[in-house]
């Protein structure tokens, strides 16, 4: 390997209602697999994947969170230190789309990103393979503009455009990473206990 | 390992186990509509429901008047099957009171209870257990389990949907409350070939309905497991908090996505002798190899790491615990159930809160769950007190793997996983088909694989229910036995309990009583010879 420092680690968080397909999207992207069986995620699942972005080798740490209500009441320490947040909804469920606003706000509060107005959000509409669509492309894009997010849609089942949102998340995350690492050189973090995930502990 | 539960020390509670209440209040507005305990349908009683309550009053009246009666409550009517009643039907009901008083008491009580009939449909039922609850098929299931809140709201049903059963559960709650109003506790109803057992664990009520010949005690034990399963998902503190706040809360919202854990636990209760014996079983492994695995695990320590558990499927490979902290077998079975039920990515790592109710019902631990290799059965569970400890646990696993993979013991372990059980033929007793041996001091048991005659699921469940009968006899609350020998057409059974062990043997039906008893000594000798392979003899602590 040419990279002596070891790859940069980027933390990407997947959030959204239960059943929208967060785990499916991640499983499709990382393992190239899909299952129709639904098993709600328990807590958080963590997978990593090394990719190349514009010449930089980065390790994507993908955090697939549980959308079920039980875990919402437990607080979400894992949001902190994220470089990019992926908001996932199901295009056949209006409710899952409407819920994104709440998920985003929750993320900003719990995740405490340094520059909330500039934090990168990727919005992903999943299950485009289904015909009973409830959320139009236009509506989704409109909301994305409001929150200054970027919109993608696809299908984990049909393996349609699953890679693009992750690559974009990695790019935006990398920008975020560089911006804050440069800003922070010479400074010590004064904000309360910084969780360890900001360190690049991944030894893959 | 130790059979006894150990209370968390004070410093633990105040220190690292964050109280749930605080965690809840830290949260800002919820991302999910309906998370903040909100929209609930009206609380009025419908006519429909009154019918059930009156039916129920009628039944109780008969029982209260001391008549012989048998009953089974179902959704649309009740049956007064006066035939083969048991004297003790509703044995806790005080028969001294007059019928009018009973009825009045019930009405008053129901009015207070305000049992909620209607159901919000905001819970999409993703379960594939749509089943007509008025069908004969539904009614003839061997064992039903219902969980409800003290307000009579359905929380869980093993078969069918909770919505369809809300009236039935309302009646169940009415029964519980009615008896409670007399300062009594309803324990069980014995009816025609059917038994209804109640377990009230405020704020939950659990009801088991069984057509098997299980004793009340066995059924209660199973209901307790279900209770602890629910507590392990939410903590008792959170449960109490919710229901104090809102008596009518629909707990299914919080349990959505976790129902399969309860489903799977019920299956385990039918198939896993460990839950019957209050013990767990080990992967047979040479003690020299096991010791290397244990010490590698012990070396990968971290400040808040309390328990490290290495599993091969449902078998324990080793367990390292913090000094003076013990893991109760119930908690361990709940961990096994969580691991066995979750399909999280074998390539990745999981991080989930889990309450170990026998250790502490108030707080969550945080479990790091990962497989040693993607295709491996070997699963490592690292239990920490700190919810931010994910990366520390991940490092611990890494360290453990680095150490272990250098040693030949790892190869031996992987070989052992390929044959996780042994044949009963190894013991060398021709008539012996199967056995369970529990060492009481360690809380571990050993058992050979099922022989050919018990290959099917039904046969295995049948054998297990026979063991359960023996277990009931040995542990009878008033007349416990030390030996029990039973001849049947299909097999002969022998059970024995001493201060050190419990033993259950299954022989061919041709065995004589004398040779069955002689076999016990031979088997004990064999186990002693093999014990360093079958058990964990030197458990380690941090
Ligand atoms: N038709 C279709 N079904 C999908 C697609 N993606 C996921 N599903 C199905 O949707 C269900 C839920 O998917 P999950 O990936 O488990 O959902 P999740 O968002 O991880 O849910 P939680 O873990 O509970 O938060 C599963 O049955 C999937 O098979 C898709 O692109 N098309
Ligand atoms: Mg998921």
XYZ file of C-alpha atoms and ligand atoms in Angstrom:
779
model
C 0.000 0.000 0.000
C 1.257 3.427 -0.890
C -0.664 5.249 1.785
C 1.624 5.316 4.770
C -0.675 7.144 7.165
C -3.379 4.530 6.731
C -6.720 5.387 5.266
C -8.912 8.157 6.593
C -11.939 6.844 8.420
C -15.292 8.404 7.621
C -18.336 7.792 9.723
C -21.643 7.609 7.867
C -24.905 7.147 9.754
C -28.076 5.676 8.293
C -31.292 6.795 9.942
C -34.998 6.666 9.128
C -38.162 4.845 10.101
C -38.251 1.154 10.739
C -38.742 -0.913 7.621
C -37.660 1.655 5.036
C -34.721 -0.554 4.093
C -31.647 0.908 5.805
C -30.157 -2.486 6.510
C -31.077 -3.703 3.056
C -29.380 -0.751 1.407
C -26.252 -1.244 3.464
C -26.231 -4.983 2.879
C -26.623 -4.433 -0.840
C -23.834 -1.891 -0.940
C -21.319 -3.724 1.245
C -22.132 -7.400 0.704
C -24.034 -7.278 -2.595
C -26.847 -9.243 -1.033
C -30.566 -8.779 -0.463
C -33.263 -10.638 1.416
C -37.021 -10.187 1.438
C -37.195 -11.331 5.026
C -37.599 -8.490 7.482
C -35.728 -8.620 10.746
C -35.644 -5.317 12.579
C -32.145 -4.180 13.464
C -31.327 -4.579 17.133
C -29.404 -1.537 18.331
C -26.811 -0.582 15.766
C -24.935 -2.604 13.188
C -21.528 -1.548 12.108
C -19.822 -2.434 8.848
C -16.825 -0.945 7.124
C -15.736 -0.792 3.545
C -12.612 0.655 2.029
C -13.074 2.692 -1.109
C -11.198 5.135 -3.259
C -12.442 8.690 -3.666
C -10.731 11.138 -5.960
C -7.370 9.549 -5.186
C -7.899 9.245 -1.434
C -8.292 5.835 0.110
C -10.944 6.061 2.765
C -12.537 3.584 5.083
C -16.262 4.079 5.271
C -17.615 3.180 8.681
C -21.284 2.639 8.057
C -23.595 2.694 11.053
C -26.926 1.096 10.418
C -29.232 2.150 13.208
C -32.536 0.692 14.386
C -35.605 2.613 13.328
C -37.885 0.921 15.841
C -39.288 3.003 18.642
C -37.664 1.083 21.470
C -34.242 2.365 20.589
C -35.349 5.957 20.182
C -36.065 6.244 23.863
C -32.555 5.158 24.697
C -30.709 8.137 23.360
C -28.289 7.895 20.519
C -24.651 8.313 21.483
C -23.554 6.912 18.185
C -24.610 9.950 16.193
C -21.651 11.909 17.465
C -18.559 12.246 15.346
C -20.401 11.497 12.110
C -19.088 12.959 8.880
C -22.236 12.446 6.903
C -25.787 11.434 7.622
C -27.960 9.452 5.284
C -31.702 9.939 5.750
C -33.532 6.959 4.301
C -37.221 6.709 3.471
C -39.478 4.352 1.566
C -40.945 5.952 -1.564
C -44.132 3.947 -1.049
C -44.676 5.413 2.414
C -45.525 9.044 2.819
C -45.230 8.659 6.571
C -41.631 7.505 6.336
C -40.831 10.588 4.262
C -42.596 12.996 6.613
C -40.705 11.480 9.524
C -37.351 12.494 8.041
C -37.663 16.041 9.298
C -37.861 14.717 12.838
C -34.980 12.319 12.280
C -32.857 15.130 10.937
C -33.581 17.429 13.857
C -32.874 14.618 16.261
C -29.587 13.961 14.537
C -28.542 17.603 14.788
C -29.363 17.705 18.482
C -27.824 14.385 19.464
C -24.990 14.349 16.982
C -23.777 17.839 17.857
C -22.071 18.470 14.511
C -19.686 21.417 14.640
C -21.388 23.364 11.914
C -25.049 22.275 11.829
C -26.065 24.532 8.953
C -23.360 23.081 6.767
C -23.563 19.440 7.794
C -23.942 17.116 4.797
C -27.206 15.172 4.551
C -27.875 12.637 1.847
C -31.534 11.782 1.362
C -32.264 8.367 -0.067
C -35.648 7.193 -1.333
C -35.642 3.397 -1.374
C -37.928 0.754 -2.908
C -38.371 2.445 -6.285
C -39.036 -1.026 -7.679
C -42.506 -0.960 -6.151
C -45.418 0.493 -8.094
C -47.505 1.984 -5.288
C -45.365 5.049 -4.927
C -46.535 7.737 -2.486
C -43.667 10.205 -2.552
C -42.820 11.840 -5.839
C -39.330 12.614 -6.947
C -40.339 16.280 -7.070
C -41.591 16.408 -3.505
C -38.441 14.750 -2.235
C -36.182 17.127 -4.160
C -38.126 20.091 -2.891
C -37.554 19.139 0.707
C -33.903 18.384 0.002
C -33.442 21.917 -1.239
C -34.929 23.254 1.983
C -32.501 21.331 4.124
C -29.647 21.685 1.671
C -29.369 17.957 1.274
C -28.766 15.894 -1.815
C -31.374 13.543 -3.160
C -30.919 10.037 -4.499
C -33.324 7.227 -5.067
C -33.031 3.575 -5.883
C -33.861 0.064 -4.872
C -31.909 -2.258 -2.656
C -33.932 -5.137 -3.973
C -33.230 -4.529 -7.640
C -29.729 -3.218 -6.994
C -30.667 0.090 -8.567
C -28.461 3.104 -7.828
C -27.405 1.929 -4.411
C -23.740 2.787 -4.835
C -24.157 6.440 -5.852
C -25.553 7.772 -2.586
C -22.766 6.072 -0.640
C -20.065 7.453 -2.898
C -21.564 10.905 -2.583
C -21.811 10.470 1.176
C -18.134 9.558 1.227
C -17.207 12.604 -0.856
C -19.204 14.998 1.254
C -17.947 13.309 4.398
C -14.385 13.678 3.196
C -14.897 17.407 2.612
C -16.303 17.651 6.083
C -13.393 15.700 7.467
C -10.773 17.842 5.751
C -12.438 21.077 6.676
C -12.588 20.259 10.354
C -9.208 18.581 10.606
C -7.603 21.652 9.045
C -9.594 24.011 11.239
C -8.699 22.045 14.299
C -4.957 21.790 13.890
C -3.295 23.330 16.876
C -6.499 23.477 18.816
C -7.607 21.164 21.529
C -11.192 20.089 21.661
C -12.885 21.762 24.565
C -16.354 20.435 23.935
C -17.269 17.950 26.656
C -16.102 14.353 26.551
C -15.332 13.680 22.950
C -16.210 10.103 22.123
C -13.412 7.958 20.894
C -14.888 7.467 17.482
C -13.280 10.674 16.315
C -9.974 8.899 16.582
C -9.163 6.642 13.724
C -9.185 3.487 15.715
C -10.088 1.232 12.871
C -7.149 -1.062 12.263
C -8.343 -2.726 9.164
C -19.947 -19.432 36.798
C -22.330 -19.307 39.631
C -25.980 -20.176 39.916
C -26.777 -17.397 42.291
C -27.840 -13.955 41.226
C -25.800 -11.115 42.536
C -27.120 -7.660 43.138
C -25.287 -4.808 41.563
C -23.267 -2.886 44.062
C -24.222 0.639 44.931
C -21.280 2.147 43.153
C -22.385 0.475 39.976
C -25.818 1.873 40.033
C -24.729 5.373 40.707
C -21.706 5.167 38.492
C -21.863 3.581 35.144
C -25.317 2.191 34.697
C -27.098 5.271 33.537
C -30.631 5.424 34.867
C -33.208 5.211 32.175
C -35.150 8.210 33.350
C -32.240 10.460 32.773
C -31.608 9.068 29.348
C -35.194 9.632 28.436
C -35.224 13.213 29.571
C -32.060 13.997 27.660
C -33.935 13.331 24.488
C -35.419 16.173 22.577
C -38.573 15.964 20.503
C -39.041 12.631 18.937
C -38.354 11.841 15.322
C -41.205 9.406 15.121
C -44.731 10.681 15.282
C -46.341 9.046 18.262
C -43.167 8.437 20.198
C -44.132 10.934 22.787
C -46.927 9.085 24.456
C -49.734 10.708 22.626
C -52.761 9.961 20.566
C -54.839 7.279 22.122
C -58.378 6.363 21.267
C -61.251 7.065 23.628
C -61.407 5.182 26.866
C -65.067 4.335 26.982
C -66.396 0.842 27.318
C -68.328 -0.402 24.371
C -71.458 -2.500 24.671
C -69.592 -5.235 23.041
C -67.206 -5.333 25.902
C -69.850 -5.229 28.565
C -71.133 -8.522 27.235
C -67.850 -10.169 28.001
C -67.621 -8.686 31.390
C -71.081 -9.991 32.212
C -70.220 -13.413 30.867
C -67.235 -13.324 33.030
C -69.237 -12.326 36.073
C -71.487 -15.301 35.506
C -68.611 -17.677 35.451
C -67.105 -16.268 38.549
C -70.399 -16.455 40.285
C -70.596 -20.166 39.786
C -67.087 -20.638 40.979
C -67.614 -18.339 43.900
C -70.663 -20.281 45.004
C -68.452 -23.286 45.245
C -70.055 -25.218 42.438
C -68.050 -27.564 40.359
C -67.418 -25.819 37.111
C -64.960 -25.868 34.319
C -64.425 -23.188 31.781
C -62.490 -21.894 28.908
C -62.735 -18.296 27.970
C -62.498 -17.459 24.347
C -63.305 -14.503 22.258
C -66.982 -14.809 21.564
C -68.644 -16.839 24.231
C -67.800 -18.924 27.208
C -68.388 -22.563 27.673
C -69.679 -24.048 30.829
C -68.212 -27.469 30.529
C -69.444 -28.761 33.836
C -68.195 -32.274 33.212
C -64.793 -33.125 34.629
C -64.188 -30.194 36.848
C -61.450 -29.781 39.335
C -62.285 -28.890 42.865
C -59.761 -26.156 42.908
C -61.127 -24.185 39.995
C -60.436 -20.602 40.949
C -59.154 -21.832 44.227
C -58.238 -18.434 45.478
C -61.693 -17.003 45.212
C -63.259 -16.597 48.591
C -66.413 -18.631 48.437
C -67.906 -17.034 51.525
C -69.137 -13.964 49.752
C -72.566 -13.784 48.246
C -73.133 -13.827 44.548
C -74.518 -10.318 44.457
C -71.471 -8.937 46.112
C -69.281 -10.581 43.558
C -71.153 -9.126 40.711
C -71.222 -5.704 42.223
C -67.574 -5.832 43.010
C -66.769 -6.722 39.473
C -68.833 -3.918 38.008
C -67.266 -1.350 40.246
C -63.912 -2.649 39.408
C -64.451 -2.673 35.719
C -65.673 0.861 35.855
C -62.482 1.871 37.579
C -60.304 -0.076 35.256
C -61.620 1.611 32.162
C -60.417 -1.103 29.945
C -59.679 0.262 26.581
C -61.440 -1.501 23.805
C -60.588 0.257 20.627
C -57.246 -0.015 19.075
C -55.106 2.404 17.289
C -54.163 0.991 13.974
C -50.940 2.896 13.756
C -49.002 -0.269 14.365
C -48.573 -1.993 11.095
C -48.426 -5.647 11.829
C -45.433 -6.985 10.066
C -45.738 -10.374 11.645
C -46.853 -13.285 9.590
C -49.038 -14.658 12.318
C -52.326 -13.531 10.914
C -54.525 -16.283 12.169
C -58.252 -16.363 12.709
C -58.570 -16.248 16.473
C -62.055 -17.692 16.379
C -60.929 -20.721 14.409
C -60.589 -24.194 15.806
C -56.968 -24.231 14.685
C -56.184 -21.218 16.841
C -57.933 -22.710 19.830
C -56.226 -26.057 19.537
C -52.667 -24.769 19.805
C -50.897 -26.655 22.542
C -49.845 -23.597 24.401
C -50.893 -19.991 24.280
C -49.097 -17.155 25.966
C -50.612 -13.728 26.429
C -49.077 -10.652 27.942
C -51.223 -7.695 28.871
C -50.963 -4.513 30.818
C -52.806 -3.980 34.051
C -55.263 -1.855 32.125
C -56.091 -4.948 30.099
C -54.316 -3.792 26.969
C -52.812 -6.522 24.823
C -49.041 -6.540 24.667
C -48.200 -9.909 23.208
C -49.844 -13.037 21.949
C -48.068 -16.074 20.663
C -50.669 -16.857 18.024
C -52.940 -14.486 16.160
C -52.796 -10.745 16.484
C -53.163 -8.689 19.606
C -55.867 -6.537 17.996
C -58.123 -9.499 17.440
C -57.626 -10.611 21.017
C -58.198 -7.385 22.856
C -61.570 -8.508 24.188
C -60.182 -11.809 25.373
C -57.382 -10.036 27.141
C -59.838 -7.609 28.648
C -61.660 -10.530 30.177
C -58.437 -11.981 31.489
C -57.637 -8.731 33.174
C -61.131 -8.540 34.596
C -60.557 -11.961 36.158
C -57.285 -10.890 37.658
C -58.691 -7.636 38.996
C -61.813 -9.252 40.306
C -59.902 -11.706 42.424
C -57.480 -9.027 43.466
C -60.305 -6.880 44.760
C -60.860 -9.615 47.334
C -57.241 -9.310 48.394
C -56.496 -12.547 46.640
C -54.364 -13.545 43.730
C -55.622 -15.645 40.888
C -53.145 -18.391 40.137
C -54.784 -20.805 37.786
C -57.992 -22.079 36.344
C -58.284 -25.775 35.658
C -60.767 -26.620 33.028
C -61.636 -29.360 30.628
C -58.278 -30.606 29.400
C -56.942 -27.116 29.643
C -55.142 -25.028 32.173
C -54.947 -21.266 32.517
C -52.084 -19.954 34.619
C -51.703 -16.337 35.666
C -48.584 -14.453 36.644
C -49.025 -10.895 37.830
C -45.821 -8.931 37.720
C -46.871 -5.352 37.952
C -47.164 -3.527 35.568
C -47.570 -6.662 33.441
C -49.900 -9.627 33.595
C -48.894 -12.854 31.901
C -51.314 -15.631 31.089
C -50.488 -19.102 29.851
C -53.131 -21.427 28.446
C -51.963 -24.974 28.010
C -53.438 -28.224 26.791
C -50.400 -30.178 27.888
C -50.040 -31.928 31.209
C -47.491 -29.422 32.453
C -47.718 -28.504 36.098
C -48.674 -25.000 37.179
C -45.170 -24.542 38.443
C -43.601 -25.367 35.102
C -45.947 -23.019 33.327
C -45.180 -20.263 35.788
C -41.491 -20.754 35.206
C -42.057 -20.275 31.493
C -44.145 -17.163 32.054
C -41.363 -15.797 34.236
C -38.951 -16.236 31.342
C -41.277 -14.258 29.091
C -41.537 -11.571 31.733
C -37.766 -11.312 31.983
C -37.490 -11.213 28.214
C -39.672 -8.128 28.125
C -37.818 -6.529 31.012
C -34.539 -7.210 29.266
C -35.751 -5.180 26.307
C -36.994 -2.206 28.293
C -35.825 -2.388 31.938
C -38.329 -2.522 34.750
C -37.656 1.106 35.551
C -38.795 2.170 32.114
C -41.806 -0.150 32.246
C -42.901 1.285 35.574
C -42.261 4.801 34.408
C -44.391 4.326 31.311
C -47.362 2.851 33.102
C -47.258 5.269 35.989
C -47.330 8.018 33.445
C -50.001 6.535 31.276
C -51.913 3.516 32.452
C -53.352 2.971 29.020
C -50.098 2.998 27.097
C -49.864 0.618 24.163
C -46.612 -1.147 24.929
C -46.573 -2.881 21.575
C -45.169 0.302 20.147
C -42.003 -0.134 22.121
C -41.820 -3.826 21.456
C -42.381 -3.514 17.720
C -39.626 -5.346 15.916
C -38.705 -7.371 18.994
C -41.668 -9.753 19.111
C -39.648 -12.461 17.450
C -37.406 -12.590 20.513
C -40.378 -13.654 22.600
C -41.535 -16.042 19.865
C -38.111 -17.636 19.772
C -37.838 -17.845 23.523
C -41.104 -19.795 23.590
C -39.671 -22.212 21.060
C -36.547 -22.549 23.167
C -38.655 -23.322 26.194
C -40.012 -26.294 24.303
C -36.728 -27.514 22.889
C -33.817 -26.442 25.049
C -33.259 -28.554 28.182
C -31.097 -25.753 29.576
C -34.127 -23.620 30.328
C -35.717 -26.530 32.151
C -32.584 -27.292 34.135
C -31.665 -23.666 34.854
C -28.300 -24.353 33.343
C -26.331 -23.925 30.144
C -24.324 -26.429 28.196
C -20.739 -26.206 26.955
C -19.001 -26.987 23.729
C -16.972 -30.143 24.376
C -13.341 -29.054 24.136
C -10.065 -30.279 25.580
C -9.417 -28.342 28.755
C -5.953 -27.314 27.580
C -7.471 -25.600 24.545
C -10.313 -24.090 26.520
C -7.852 -22.646 29.003
C -5.918 -20.914 26.231
C -9.130 -19.452 24.807
C -10.206 -18.298 28.259
C -6.918 -16.673 29.106
C -6.756 -14.914 25.732
C -10.172 -13.529 26.444
C -9.165 -12.561 29.945
C -6.151 -10.691 28.609
C -8.307 -8.459 26.414
C -9.782 -6.434 29.217
C -11.228 -2.985 29.466
C -12.368 -0.826 32.338
C -16.100 -1.201 31.840
C -16.101 -4.692 30.433
C -18.075 -6.887 32.829
C -18.749 -10.137 30.998
C -17.157 -11.722 27.957
C -18.984 -14.677 26.560
C -17.805 -16.873 23.725
C -20.507 -19.029 22.173
C -20.521 -21.757 19.579
C -24.142 -21.718 18.484
C -26.030 -22.325 21.717
C -23.054 -23.741 23.546
C -20.788 -21.919 25.864
C -17.096 -22.036 25.014
C -15.993 -19.828 27.840
C -17.113 -16.968 29.993
C -14.927 -14.412 31.736
C -16.521 -12.138 34.293
C -15.507 -9.282 36.464
C -14.531 -10.376 39.912
C -17.543 -10.673 42.222
C -20.027 -10.200 39.406
C -22.102 -13.201 38.482
C -24.262 -13.927 35.533
C -27.540 -15.653 36.334
C -28.571 -18.498 34.069
C -31.740 -16.641 33.084
C -29.725 -13.648 31.965
C -27.415 -15.934 30.075
C -30.324 -17.577 28.285
C -31.646 -14.145 27.366
C -28.265 -13.305 25.862
C -28.283 -16.616 23.967
C -31.753 -15.814 22.701
C -30.707 -12.369 21.536
C -27.702 -13.721 19.678
C -29.579 -16.663 18.215
C -32.455 -14.501 17.050
C -30.677 -11.521 15.600
C -29.618 -11.874 12.048
C -27.211 -8.995 12.156
C -24.443 -9.095 9.659
C -21.888 -11.747 10.363
C -19.290 -9.560 8.709
C -19.981 -6.622 10.949
C -20.324 -5.774 14.591
C -23.484 -5.152 16.549
C -23.962 -2.828 19.479
C -27.126 -3.021 21.489
C -28.455 -2.114 24.897
C -29.569 -5.094 26.949
C -30.933 -5.249 30.444
C -29.901 -8.350 32.391
C -32.878 -8.469 34.719
C -31.464 -10.971 37.189
C -28.474 -8.727 37.622
C -30.248 -5.413 37.716
C -33.710 -4.580 36.434
C -32.999 -0.858 36.464
C -30.344 -0.307 33.864
C -28.966 -1.305 30.531
C -25.724 -2.957 29.722
C -24.360 -2.575 26.252
C -23.443 -5.642 24.317
C -20.932 -5.824 21.515
C -21.841 -8.810 19.365
C -19.634 -10.140 16.608
C -18.581 -13.362 14.959
C -14.954 -14.417 15.045
C -15.073 -15.063 11.317
C -17.873 -14.339 8.855
C -18.693 -17.982 8.238
C -18.060 -19.061 11.788
C -20.478 -20.230 14.470
C -18.262 -18.661 17.087
C -19.849 -15.545 18.450
C -18.261 -13.206 20.945
C -20.402 -11.088 23.248
C -18.698 -8.349 25.224
C -20.898 -6.741 27.833
C -19.973 -3.253 28.978
C -21.584 -0.812 31.355
C -20.778 2.165 29.165
C -22.966 3.028 26.227
C -20.108 4.822 24.517
C -17.807 1.842 24.772
C -18.297 0.506 21.272
C -14.748 1.178 20.108
C -13.210 -0.088 23.318
C -15.103 -3.332 22.905
C -14.149 -3.484 19.275
C -10.494 -3.127 20.334
C -10.929 -5.880 22.921
C -12.205 -8.217 20.275
C -9.302 -7.310 18.030
C -6.805 -8.010 20.801
C -8.474 -11.303 21.617
C -8.363 -12.365 17.985
C -4.709 -11.409 17.598
C -3.777 -13.462 20.616
C -5.951 -16.429 19.839
C -5.136 -16.762 16.157
C -1.480 -17.262 17.012
C -2.232 -20.276 19.163
C -2.937 -23.813 18.066
C -5.882 -23.803 20.444
C -7.793 -21.760 17.871
C -7.510 -24.598 15.390
C -8.623 -27.051 18.046
C -11.570 -24.814 18.838
C -12.611 -24.604 15.216
C -12.397 -28.385 14.969
C -14.513 -28.765 18.101
C -17.208 -26.534 16.630
C -17.582 -28.988 13.775
C -18.748 -31.726 16.169
C -20.438 -29.806 18.959
C -22.023 -32.870 20.539
C -21.274 -36.511 21.244
C -23.037 -39.790 20.831
C -24.518 -41.570 23.802
C -22.756 -44.727 22.562
C -19.528 -43.293 23.974
C -20.836 -43.968 27.445
C -21.049 -47.676 26.747
C -24.463 -48.460 28.228
C -26.425 -50.227 25.493
C -29.950 -49.553 26.793
C -29.267 -45.880 27.480
C -30.752 -43.648 24.799
C -30.252 -40.171 26.151
C -29.587 -38.286 29.366
C -29.296 -34.867 30.984
C -26.731 -34.297 33.702
C -26.575 -31.001 35.547
C -23.782 -30.110 37.883
C -25.414 -27.896 40.467
C -22.337 -26.040 41.639
C -21.394 -24.808 38.170
C -24.876 -24.365 36.687
C -23.703 -26.328 33.654
C -25.231 -29.402 32.142
C -24.216 -31.963 29.588
C -26.261 -34.105 27.288
C -25.521 -36.262 24.241
C -27.086 -35.684 20.850
C -30.557 -37.089 20.331
C -30.432 -40.693 19.096
C -32.176 -41.906 15.958
C -35.473 -42.632 17.723
C -35.790 -38.976 18.683
C -34.758 -37.313 15.457
C -37.925 -35.421 14.627
C -38.823 -32.153 16.325
C -42.007 -33.718 17.688
C -40.143 -36.617 19.239
C -37.567 -34.301 20.771
C -40.282 -32.134 22.219
C -42.021 -35.214 23.522
C -38.864 -36.437 25.235
C -38.300 -33.010 26.701
C -41.819 -32.888 28.063
C -41.170 -36.265 29.686
C -38.060 -34.839 31.291
C -40.161 -31.919 32.369
C -42.590 -34.243 34.088
C -39.725 -35.911 35.933
C -38.366 -32.504 36.828
C -41.750 -31.503 38.242
C -41.869 -34.609 40.393
C -38.364 -34.176 41.742
C -39.035 -30.534 42.526
C -42.551 -30.851 43.779
C -43.239 -27.912 46.107
C -44.575 -30.034 48.961
C -43.499 -33.595 48.164
C -40.113 -33.445 46.467
C -38.578 -36.756 45.413
C -35.012 -37.955 45.218
C -35.598 -40.756 42.728
C -38.229 -41.343 40.172
C -38.520 -44.338 37.900
C -41.130 -44.641 35.255
C -41.921 -47.340 32.698
C -43.685 -46.412 29.527
C -44.484 -48.204 26.336
C -41.969 -46.212 24.380
C -39.190 -45.683 26.912
C -38.274 -46.059 30.554
C -37.172 -43.049 32.507
C -35.151 -42.548 35.622
C -34.431 -39.323 37.444
C -32.286 -38.667 40.457
C -31.344 -35.572 42.380
C -28.612 -35.180 44.995
C -27.023 -32.157 46.603
C -24.419 -32.106 43.826
C -26.235 -33.011 40.638
C -29.470 -33.699 38.815
C -29.721 -36.592 36.438
C -32.384 -37.604 33.929
C -32.010 -40.794 31.943
C -33.956 -42.218 29.089
C -33.700 -45.964 28.416
C -35.165 -48.337 25.904
C -38.470 -49.752 27.209
C -36.824 -53.151 27.582
C -34.427 -52.130 30.320
C -34.997 -53.595 33.778
C -35.235 -51.409 36.807
C -32.149 -52.990 38.307
C -30.007 -52.382 35.271
C -31.328 -48.837 34.949
C -30.173 -48.052 38.457
C -26.868 -49.781 37.807
C -26.420 -47.573 34.762
C -26.421 -44.471 36.919
C -23.105 -45.344 38.512
C -21.565 -46.249 35.217
C -22.697 -42.967 33.701
C -21.441 -40.941 36.659
C -18.062 -42.606 36.299
C -17.964 -41.763 32.619
C -18.884 -38.145 33.265
C -16.169 -37.846 35.899
C -13.663 -39.185 33.387
C -14.804 -36.723 30.725
C -15.647 -33.728 32.841
C -12.670 -31.578 31.920
C -13.815 -31.789 28.311
C -17.548 -31.395 28.927
C -17.481 -28.635 31.522
C -15.651 -25.432 32.267
C -13.609 -26.387 35.277
C -11.541 -23.269 35.748
C -13.624 -20.168 35.047
C -11.670 -16.943 34.913
C -12.340 -13.431 36.164
C -10.961 -10.014 35.307
N -39.516 -4.092 -2.649
C -38.470 -3.701 -1.923
N -38.375 -4.108 -0.641
C -37.310 -3.693 0.065
C -36.303 -2.845 -0.480
N -35.391 -2.607 0.481
C -35.814 -3.268 1.583
N -36.956 -3.931 1.349
C -37.710 -4.746 2.310
O -38.177 -3.926 3.341
C -38.141 -4.602 4.581
C -37.388 -3.801 5.611
O -36.039 -3.687 5.269
P -34.877 -3.400 6.334
O -33.655 -3.131 5.537
O -34.792 -4.458 7.322
O -35.427 -2.080 7.035
P -34.686 -1.150 8.094
O -34.836 0.250 7.658
O -33.311 -1.631 8.325
O -35.579 -1.399 9.396
P -35.131 -1.266 10.947
O -33.909 -2.082 11.130
O -36.298 -1.804 11.719
O -34.927 0.178 11.225
C -37.507 -5.955 4.301
O -38.526 -6.922 4.208
C -36.833 -5.771 2.970
O -36.776 -6.965 2.238
C -36.441 -2.458 -1.844
O -35.623 -1.749 -2.414
N -37.552 -2.910 -2.502
Mg -32.392 -2.374 9.922
